[in-house]
Amino acid sequence: MSGLFGYTGAAGAFDHILHGLSKLEYRGYDCAGISLLLNGEITTQKVAGRLSALGEPTALCPELKQSTCGIGSTRWAPGAAAQQSDIPPYGTARLSLVLSGMIENYRELRAQLSGEGYAFDSTSDGEVAAKLLDWLYKGNPVEALAKANSMLQGSYAIAVLFADYPHELYGVARNSTLFVGRGEGESYVTSDLSALVEFTREYDTLGKGEVVCLSPDNIRVMNQQGNLLTRETQTASQDLAQVRKGGYRHFMMKEICEQEQLLAEMLRSRIFKGLPSFDRDGLPEGLFTRYHRVLILGCGTAMHAGALGKEFIEQLAHISAEVHLAAEYRFRDPILSDNTLVIALSQSGETSDTLSAMRLAQSKGAKVLAIVNVPGSTMAREADYVLYAHAGPEISIASTKVFMLQMGVLYLVAIEMGRTHDIIDDSKARDLVKALLEATKSIGQVLEQNEQIQKQAREMARTQSVYYIGRGLDWPMMMEGSLKLKEVTYIHAEAYSAGEFRHGPISLVAPDFPVVALATQQMLIPQMLDNIREIRGQDSNVLVICRNSLSLDESLEQSAVRLPDLDDLFMPIPAAVALQLLAYYTAVAKGRNVDAPRHLTKAVTD
Ligand code: M6R
């Protein structure tokens, strides 16, 4: 995975590109590179490691800082340290190219180009794209890019510099988003809106087969045939402060703390006369009455939000709902009918597994409602209906606030489905909406438990393996809690349904193998207490996270983390915060790189 950024204007391109790329580092931070045009020549500089190394005085010839046109990229290169030839940009003497996404048919193209006399220094698909473009380039960049775009397969956004055009940048995209933005006498191109809003809010995105040419004073979008298209620019609503850390030590903590306000704002924007309302989202009237089955798709944290959403929908609307791992579903031969609504969940809107699963469902005739966070993302554009999570940019690789906001959207969808399927009447729906809004306050109440959670996190930091158990809604919640711990601390954490726990997993429990037990579901408290007693009987430590009203033995009470008492249905809201904080503080205690854990990337696009 990688992020790209390009600049052309009157000021120094290097500083602009470095700043733009710094906002994209979460997309890949194993290596970075930049190409600058000066006096008709392209100079490329690459570093293995963090982007900051590019900014070191020795990294760049000082004269190059006068360049006013260039492109750059950060890249995720898991495994061995990146070789210089693998690091973007890629190119020839005539052009330089950066790529975000993946070219699927690069092996075939590489073989074809080898036959044309091209040699390759890397195994990268980006190098193949650069050499393909060089082969097609006969002096007209738009023609060459349009032709290349028709030959390349996959999901990608590309930006290119041509030595013959010293003040221009070019771009194309397929199944992925390329953003272009205009400032005062300068233009930008990037794979990520949160990098663009550092410089300008006026932006446009490229459609299929379109080619863009950016100069300092102009942005021209052309179709495959090279005809100029008329476009209206859009205005980004992202707040600059949101993409900065604002006083917090880590983005993860900042994003955990933002949840109460964001959730309340998102809910209020979708409530009209006390009931859920998706009018402003453009959902057709009566959409939910058409469907009698729901199929939810997602990966990682998004799938966990979906697993909770399934429960909300079944409880409130009595509609059969299933949740599937998109990475598995995409390779199935699915059984879908007209009465099934597919819900695709994603923060980035670019996750290739979820995109493929969603496209498969669409190819079988199903309609897809995407619940995504990134505006204008591929999923948002390809879905039949879209509900944005409205969480703002999520920079920390471990997702927190988007999970919370996805749950919030799913609560509203479930209430609306229940109402429109006559399972709950308007009065009950209003009560639920009111209780949901009220539940947002529990987020702040859990944050006040900071000290107790930090204390438990210091204990947790000493362990190598831990089980996370729960029943009912607490089980999918623990799937998310254990993923969060794993991601940011590298501690082995596994989630089990507490009922299933006795059928095998409990054999590992020992004094050095603790268990975190979530007990928020009132009907299931007796069974949870049985589980806890049984685990204690093996001399294992149990950290209980439970509702305030639950009385515990004194020995358990000392370590317990208490959550505000809410209706069972809304307990995942405070529970999520407690589990996020536990993971965060354990990672801090272990000295981990909280916002950018090893081997992980914000969106898995290839
Ligand atoms: O962008 P998406 O929501 O589609 O990403 C899905 C997963 O890759 C993502 O949730 C991943 O599990 C995160 N690292 C969770 O913190």
PDB file of N, CA and C in Angstrom, residues 256-291:
ATOM      1  N   ILE A 256      -9.939   8.266  20.234  1.00  0.00           N
ATOM      2  CA  ILE A 256     -10.811   7.671  21.264  1.00  0.00           C
ATOM      3  C   ILE A 256     -11.603   8.804  21.949  1.00  0.00           C
ATOM      4  N   CYS A 257     -10.897   9.887  22.249  1.00  0.00           N
ATOM      5  CA  CYS A 257     -11.540  10.986  22.982  1.00  0.00           C
ATOM      6  C   CYS A 257     -12.555  11.754  22.133  1.00  0.00           C
ATOM      7  N   GLU A 258     -12.423  11.693  20.823  1.00  0.00           N
ATOM      8  CA  GLU A 258     -13.357  12.419  19.945  1.00  0.00           C
ATOM      9  C   GLU A 258     -14.715  11.732  19.827  1.00  0.00           C
ATOM     10  N   GLN A 259     -14.768  10.461  20.276  1.00  0.00           N
ATOM     11  CA  GLN A 259     -15.924   9.635  19.932  1.00  0.00           C
ATOM     12  C   GLN A 259     -17.265  10.181  20.428  1.00  0.00           C
ATOM     13  N   GLU A 260     -17.261  10.715  21.645  1.00  0.00           N
ATOM     14  CA  GLU A 260     -18.551  11.149  22.202  1.00  0.00           C
ATOM     15  C   GLU A 260     -19.167  12.239  21.325  1.00  0.00           C
ATOM     16  N   GLN A 261     -18.342  13.235  21.019  1.00  0.00           N
ATOM     17  CA  GLN A 261     -18.868  14.356  20.230  1.00  0.00           C
ATOM     18  C   GLN A 261     -19.256  13.905  18.818  1.00  0.00           C
ATOM     19  N   LEU A 262     -18.376  13.126  18.192  1.00  0.00           N
ATOM     20  CA  LEU A 262     -18.652  12.713  16.811  1.00  0.00           C
ATOM     21  C   LEU A 262     -19.906  11.850  16.729  1.00  0.00           C
ATOM     22  N   LEU A 263     -20.046  10.936  17.689  1.00  0.00           N
ATOM     23  CA  LEU A 263     -21.213  10.044  17.651  1.00  0.00           C
ATOM     24  C   LEU A 263     -22.491  10.855  17.844  1.00  0.00           C
ATOM     25  N   ALA A 264     -22.455  11.763  18.806  1.00  0.00           N
ATOM     26  CA  ALA A 264     -23.661  12.572  19.061  1.00  0.00           C
ATOM     27  C   ALA A 264     -24.002  13.419  17.832  1.00  0.00           C
ATOM     28  N   GLU A 265     -22.963  14.014  17.217  1.00  0.00           N
ATOM     29  CA  GLU A 265     -23.226  14.860  16.032  1.00  0.00           C
ATOM     30  C   GLU A 265     -23.781  14.037  14.878  1.00  0.00           C
ATOM     31  N   MET A 266     -23.175  12.876  14.642  1.00  0.00           N
ATOM     32  CA  MET A 266     -23.639  12.051  13.521  1.00  0.00           C
ATOM     33  C   MET A 266     -25.090  11.617  13.758  1.00  0.00           C
ATOM     34  N   LEU A 267     -25.400  11.217  14.991  1.00  0.00           N
ATOM     35  CA  LEU A 267     -26.768  10.764  15.272  1.00  0.00           C
ATOM     36  C   LEU A 267     -27.749  11.911  15.090  1.00  0.00           C
ATOM     37  N   ARG A 268     -27.404  13.078  15.649  1.00  0.00           N
ATOM     38  CA  ARG A 268     -28.331  14.217  15.536  1.00  0.00           C
ATOM     39  C   ARG A 268     -28.586  14.586  14.081  1.00  0.00           C
ATOM     40  N   SER A 269     -27.548  14.447  13.247  1.00  0.00           N
ATOM     41  CA  SER A 269     -27.742  14.812  11.838  1.00  0.00           C
ATOM     42  C   SER A 269     -28.674  13.835  11.126  1.00  0.00           C
ATOM     43  N   ARG A 270     -28.933  12.688  11.758  1.00  0.00           N
ATOM     44  CA  ARG A 270     -29.794  11.691  11.106  1.00  0.00           C
ATOM     45  C   ARG A 270     -31.048  11.415  11.935  1.00  0.00           C
ATOM     46  N   ILE A 271     -31.420  12.380  12.747  1.00  0.00           N
ATOM     47  CA  ILE A 271     -32.666  12.226  13.510  1.00  0.00           C
ATOM     48  C   ILE A 271     -33.579  13.390  13.142  1.00  0.00           C
ATOM     49  N   PHE A 272     -34.807  13.061  12.793  1.00  0.00           N
ATOM     50  CA  PHE A 272     -35.783  14.094  12.466  1.00  0.00           C
ATOM     51  C   PHE A 272     -37.078  13.741  13.195  1.00  0.00           C
ATOM     52  N   LYS A 273     -37.560  14.698  13.959  1.00  0.00           N
ATOM     53  CA  LYS A 273     -38.755  14.479  14.786  1.00  0.00           C
ATOM     54  C   LYS A 273     -38.619  13.218  15.647  1.00  0.00           C
ATOM     55  N   GLY A 274     -37.427  13.018  16.173  1.00  0.00           N
ATOM     56  CA  GLY A 274     -37.201  11.916  17.106  1.00  0.00           C
ATOM     57  C   GLY A 274     -37.007  10.556  16.468  1.00  0.00           C
ATOM     58  N   LEU A 275     -37.052  10.496  15.130  1.00  0.00           N
ATOM     59  CA  LEU A 275     -36.927   9.200  14.445  1.00  0.00           C
ATOM     60  C   LEU A 275     -35.724   9.207  13.501  1.00  0.00           C
ATOM     61  N   PRO A 276     -35.181   8.025  13.169  1.00  0.00           N
ATOM     62  CA  PRO A 276     -34.067   8.001  12.210  1.00  0.00           C
ATOM     63  C   PRO A 276     -34.518   8.584  10.870  1.00  0.00           C
ATOM     64  N   SER A 277     -33.628   9.319  10.234  1.00  0.00           N
ATOM     65  CA  SER A 277     -33.963   9.892   8.930  1.00  0.00           C
ATOM     66  C   SER A 277     -32.718   9.877   8.050  1.00  0.00           C
ATOM     67  N   PHE A 278     -32.873   9.271   6.857  1.00  0.00           N
ATOM     68  CA  PHE A 278     -31.733   9.194   5.935  1.00  0.00           C
ATOM     69  C   PHE A 278     -32.018  10.010   4.677  1.00  0.00           C
ATOM     70  N   ASP A 279     -32.941  10.965   4.784  1.00  0.00           N
ATOM     71  CA  ASP A 279     -33.312  11.788   3.623  1.00  0.00           C
ATOM     72  C   ASP A 279     -32.110  12.520   3.060  1.00  0.00           C
ATOM     73  N   ARG A 280     -31.344  13.119   3.968  1.00  0.00           N
ATOM     74  CA  ARG A 280     -30.212  13.921   3.498  1.00  0.00           C
ATOM     75  C   ARG A 280     -29.097  13.068   2.897  1.00  0.00           C
ATOM     76  N   ASP A 281     -29.174  11.762   3.154  1.00  0.00           N
ATOM     77  CA  ASP A 281     -28.188  10.861   2.554  1.00  0.00           C
ATOM     78  C   ASP A 281     -28.646  10.375   1.182  1.00  0.00           C
ATOM     79  N   GLY A 282     -29.850  10.772   0.814  1.00  0.00           N
ATOM     80  CA  GLY A 282     -30.351  10.392  -0.505  1.00  0.00           C
ATOM     81  C   GLY A 282     -30.850   8.956  -0.586  1.00  0.00           C
ATOM     82  N   LEU A 283     -31.128   8.322   0.560  1.00  0.00           N
ATOM     83  CA  LEU A 283     -31.674   6.962   0.474  1.00  0.00           C
ATOM     84  C   LEU A 283     -33.124   7.045   0.014  1.00  0.00           C
ATOM     85  N   PRO A 284     -33.520   6.196  -0.923  1.00  0.00           N
ATOM     86  CA  PRO A 284     -34.895   6.280  -1.413  1.00  0.00           C
ATOM     87  C   PRO A 284     -35.907   5.978  -0.310  1.00  0.00           C
ATOM     88  N   GLU A 285     -37.033   6.633  -0.421  1.00  0.00           N
ATOM     89  CA  GLU A 285     -38.151   6.418   0.504  1.00  0.00           C
ATOM     90  C   GLU A 285     -38.501   4.924   0.542  1.00  0.00           C
ATOM     91  N   GLY A 286     -38.682   4.392   1.713  1.00  0.00           N
ATOM     92  CA  GLY A 286     -39.138   2.991   1.837  1.00  0.00           C
ATOM     93  C   GLY A 286     -38.084   1.960   1.479  1.00  0.00           C
ATOM     94  N   LEU A 287     -36.829   2.382   1.393  1.00  0.00           N
ATOM     95  CA  LEU A 287     -35.767   1.434   0.994  1.00  0.00           C
ATOM     96  C   LEU A 287     -35.776   0.174   1.852  1.00  0.00           C
ATOM     97  N   PHE A 288     -35.869   0.367   3.166  1.00  0.00           N
ATOM     98  CA  PHE A 288     -35.698  -0.785   4.045  1.00  0.00           C
ATOM     99  C   PHE A 288     -36.874  -1.759   4.028  1.00  0.00           C
ATOM    100  N   THR A 289     -38.030  -1.290   3.578  1.00  0.00           N
ATOM    101  CA  THR A 289     -39.190  -2.211   3.558  1.00  0.00           C
ATOM    102  C   THR A 289     -39.024  -3.268   2.462  1.00  0.00           C
ATOM    103  N   ARG A 290     -38.150  -2.979   1.482  1.00  0.00           N
ATOM    104  CA  ARG A 290     -37.999  -3.908   0.352  1.00  0.00           C
ATOM    105  C   ARG A 290     -37.272  -5.194   0.725  1.00  0.00           C
ATOM    106  N   TYR A 291     -36.542  -5.183   1.834  1.00  0.00           N
ATOM    107  CA  TYR A 291     -35.647  -6.313   2.107  1.00  0.00           C
ATOM    108  C   TYR A 291     -36.057  -7.111   3.339  1.00  0.00           C
TER     109      TYR A 291
END
